[in-house]
């Protein structure tokens, strides 16, 4: 009976979070901004104001292009995805595997578009993620053009 109880017990919260939040947040400002926007838009919707404020702070008067592309990328992913992507709260200093993969995809999309598209398709659980990859490429280009490359 004691063995059965041990098998049905839930893991401690510390163990759960240490297993699901495997990576530290990046030090790179472009990746941190992307992570913040992914978390805020993912948790609160496309019109989330603090993501817009963060883009305004980072890009100044040219903030609209990366903001619209970020919202479009998140919308395209939500429409195409067969699997949910786990995101952590905005204040968490660690990242989930899905968040780390998204940042990796956005960092690779301009240099290695085929690999990035395959990673994206695998992450969202579809065979063909080319339409979402195009939006990811446009988003990465906007960041690069405005002085925050995602390398």
CSV table of C-alpha atoms in Angstrom, one decimal:
chain,number,residue,atom,x,y,z
A,1,UNK,CA,0.0,0.0,0.0
A,2,UNK,CA,2.8,2.4,0.8
A,3,UNK,CA,4.4,1.7,-2.6
A,4,UNK,CA,1.1,2.6,-4.3
A,5,UNK,CA,0.9,5.9,-2.5
A,6,UNK,CA,4.4,6.9,-3.5
A,7,UNK,CA,3.6,6.3,-7.1
A,8,UNK,CA,0.5,8.5,-7.1
A,9,UNK,CA,2.1,11.4,-5.2
A,10,UNK,CA,2.7,14.5,-7.1
A,11,UNK,CA,6.2,15.9,-7.4
A,12,UNK,CA,7.1,18.8,-5.2
A,13,UNK,CA,6.7,22.3,-6.7
A,14,UNK,CA,10.5,22.8,-6.6
A,15,UNK,CA,11.1,19.6,-8.5
A,16,UNK,CA,8.4,20.4,-11.0
A,17,UNK,CA,9.7,23.9,-11.7
A,18,UNK,CA,13.4,22.8,-11.9
A,19,UNK,CA,12.3,20.2,-14.5
A,20,UNK,CA,10.1,22.4,-16.6
A,21,UNK,CA,12.3,25.6,-16.5
A,22,UNK,CA,15.5,24.2,-17.8
A,23,UNK,CA,17.3,27.2,-19.2
A,24,UNK,CA,18.4,30.6,-17.8
A,25,UNK,CA,17.1,33.7,-19.5
A,26,UNK,CA,19.5,35.1,-22.2
A,27,UNK,CA,21.7,38.0,-21.5
A,28,UNK,CA,21.3,39.4,-25.0
A,29,UNK,CA,18.9,42.4,-25.0
A,30,UNK,CA,17.2,41.4,-28.2
A,31,UNK,CA,16.4,37.9,-27.0
A,32,UNK,CA,15.2,39.2,-23.6
A,33,UNK,CA,12.8,41.6,-25.3
A,34,UNK,CA,11.5,38.8,-27.5
A,35,UNK,CA,11.1,36.5,-24.5
A,36,UNK,CA,9.2,39.2,-22.6
A,37,UNK,CA,6.9,39.9,-25.6
A,38,UNK,CA,6.3,36.1,-26.2
A,39,UNK,CA,5.3,35.7,-22.5
A,40,UNK,CA,3.1,38.8,-22.3
A,41,UNK,CA,1.3,38.3,-25.6
A,42,UNK,CA,1.0,34.6,-24.9
A,43,UNK,CA,-0.5,35.1,-21.5
A,44,UNK,CA,-2.6,38.2,-22.1
A,45,UNK,CA,-3.4,38.4,-25.8
A,46,UNK,CA,-2.4,40.2,-28.9
A,47,UNK,CA,-3.3,43.7,-27.6
A,48,UNK,CA,-1.2,43.4,-24.4
A,49,UNK,CA,0.1,46.9,-23.6
A,50,UNK,CA,3.3,46.1,-21.7
A,51,UNK,CA,4.7,44.4,-24.8
A,52,UNK,CA,4.0,47.5,-26.8
A,53,UNK,CA,5.6,49.6,-24.2
A,54,UNK,CA,8.7,47.4,-24.2
A,55,UNK,CA,9.0,47.7,-28.0
A,56,UNK,CA,8.5,51.5,-27.8
A,57,UNK,CA,11.3,51.7,-25.2
A,58,UNK,CA,13.6,49.5,-27.2
A,59,UNK,CA,13.0,50.9,-30.7
A,60,UNK,CA,11.7,54.4,-30.2
A,61,UNK,CA,9.6,55.9,-32.9
A,62,UNK,CA,10.1,52.9,-35.2
A,63,UNK,CA,8.5,50.4,-32.7
A,64,UNK,CA,5.4,49.7,-34.8
A,65,UNK,CA,7.0,47.4,-37.3
A,66,UNK,CA,8.5,44.9,-34.8
A,67,UNK,CA,5.4,45.1,-32.6
A,68,UNK,CA,3.0,44.3,-35.5
A,69,UNK,CA,5.3,41.5,-36.7
A,70,UNK,CA,5.6,40.1,-33.1
A,71,UNK,CA,1.8,40.1,-32.8
A,72,UNK,CA,1.5,38.5,-36.3
A,73,UNK,CA,4.1,35.8,-35.4
A,74,UNK,CA,2.2,35.0,-32.2
A,75,UNK,CA,-1.1,34.9,-34.1
A,76,UNK,CA,0.2,32.7,-36.9
A,77,UNK,CA,1.7,30.3,-34.4
A,78,UNK,CA,-1.5,30.1,-32.4
A,79,UNK,CA,-3.5,29.3,-35.6
A,80,UNK,CA,-1.1,26.8,-37.0
A,81,UNK,CA,0.0,25.0,-33.8
A,82,UNK,CA,-1.3,21.5,-33.0
A,83,UNK,CA,0.5,21.5,-29.7
A,84,UNK,CA,0.6,24.2,-26.9
A,85,UNK,CA,3.9,25.8,-26.1
A,86,UNK,CA,4.5,26.2,-22.4
A,87,UNK,CA,5.5,29.7,-21.3
A,88,UNK,CA,6.6,30.9,-17.9
A,89,UNK,CA,5.4,34.1,-16.2
A,90,UNK,CA,7.2,37.3,-17.2
A,91,UNK,CA,9.0,37.6,-14.0
A,92,UNK,CA,10.6,34.1,-14.1
A,93,UNK,CA,14.4,34.3,-14.6
A,94,UNK,CA,14.4,30.8,-16.2
A,95,UNK,CA,12.9,29.6,-19.5
A,96,UNK,CA,10.9,26.6,-20.6
A,97,UNK,CA,12.2,24.4,-23.3
A,98,UNK,CA,9.6,25.8,-25.7
A,99,UNK,CA,10.6,29.4,-25.0
A,100,UNK,CA,14.3,28.5,-25.6
A,101,UNK,CA,13.4,26.8,-28.8
A,102,UNK,CA,11.5,29.8,-30.0
A,103,UNK,CA,14.4,32.1,-29.3
A,104,UNK,CA,16.7,29.6,-31.1
A,105,UNK,CA,14.4,29.6,-34.1
A,106,UNK,CA,14.3,33.4,-34.3
A,107,UNK,CA,18.0,33.5,-34.0
A,108,UNK,CA,18.6,31.0,-36.8
A,109,UNK,CA,15.8,31.9,-39.2
A,110,UNK,CA,17.9,34.4,-41.3
A,111,UNK,CA,21.1,32.2,-41.4
A,112,UNK,CA,19.6,28.7,-41.6
A,113,UNK,CA,16.0,29.1,-42.7
A,114,UNK,CA,15.5,25.3,-43.5
A,115,UNK,CA,16.7,24.2,-40.1
A,116,UNK,CA,14.7,26.9,-38.3
A,117,UNK,CA,11.5,25.9,-40.3
A,118,UNK,CA,12.0,22.3,-39.3
A,119,UNK,CA,12.5,23.2,-35.6
A,120,UNK,CA,9.4,25.4,-35.8
A,121,UNK,CA,7.3,22.6,-37.4
A,122,UNK,CA,8.5,20.2,-34.7
A,123,UNK,CA,7.7,22.7,-31.9
A,124,UNK,CA,4.2,23.5,-33.0
A,125,UNK,CA,3.5,19.9,-34.1
A,126,UNK,CA,2.7,20.3,-37.8
A,127,UNK,CA,4.3,19.0,-41.0
A,128,UNK,CA,4.7,22.3,-42.7
A,129,UNK,CA,5.3,25.5,-40.8
A,130,UNK,CA,6.5,27.6,-43.8
A,131,UNK,CA,3.9,30.3,-43.4
A,132,UNK,CA,4.9,30.8,-39.7
A,133,UNK,CA,8.6,30.7,-40.7
A,134,UNK,CA,8.1,33.6,-43.1
A,135,UNK,CA,6.6,35.7,-40.3
A,136,UNK,CA,9.5,34.7,-38.1
A,137,UNK,CA,12.0,35.8,-40.7
A,138,UNK,CA,10.3,39.1,-41.1
A,139,UNK,CA,10.3,39.6,-37.3
A,140,UNK,CA,14.1,38.8,-37.1
A,141,UNK,CA,14.8,41.1,-40.0
A,142,UNK,CA,12.9,44.0,-38.3
A,143,UNK,CA,14.9,43.5,-35.2
A,144,UNK,CA,18.2,43.5,-37.2
A,145,UNK,CA,17.2,46.5,-39.2
A,146,UNK,CA,16.4,48.5,-36.1
A,147,UNK,CA,19.8,47.6,-34.4
A,148,UNK,CA,18.9,44.6,-32.2
A,149,UNK,CA,20.0,41.5,-34.1
A,150,UNK,CA,18.8,38.2,-32.7
A,151,UNK,CA,22.1,36.3,-33.1
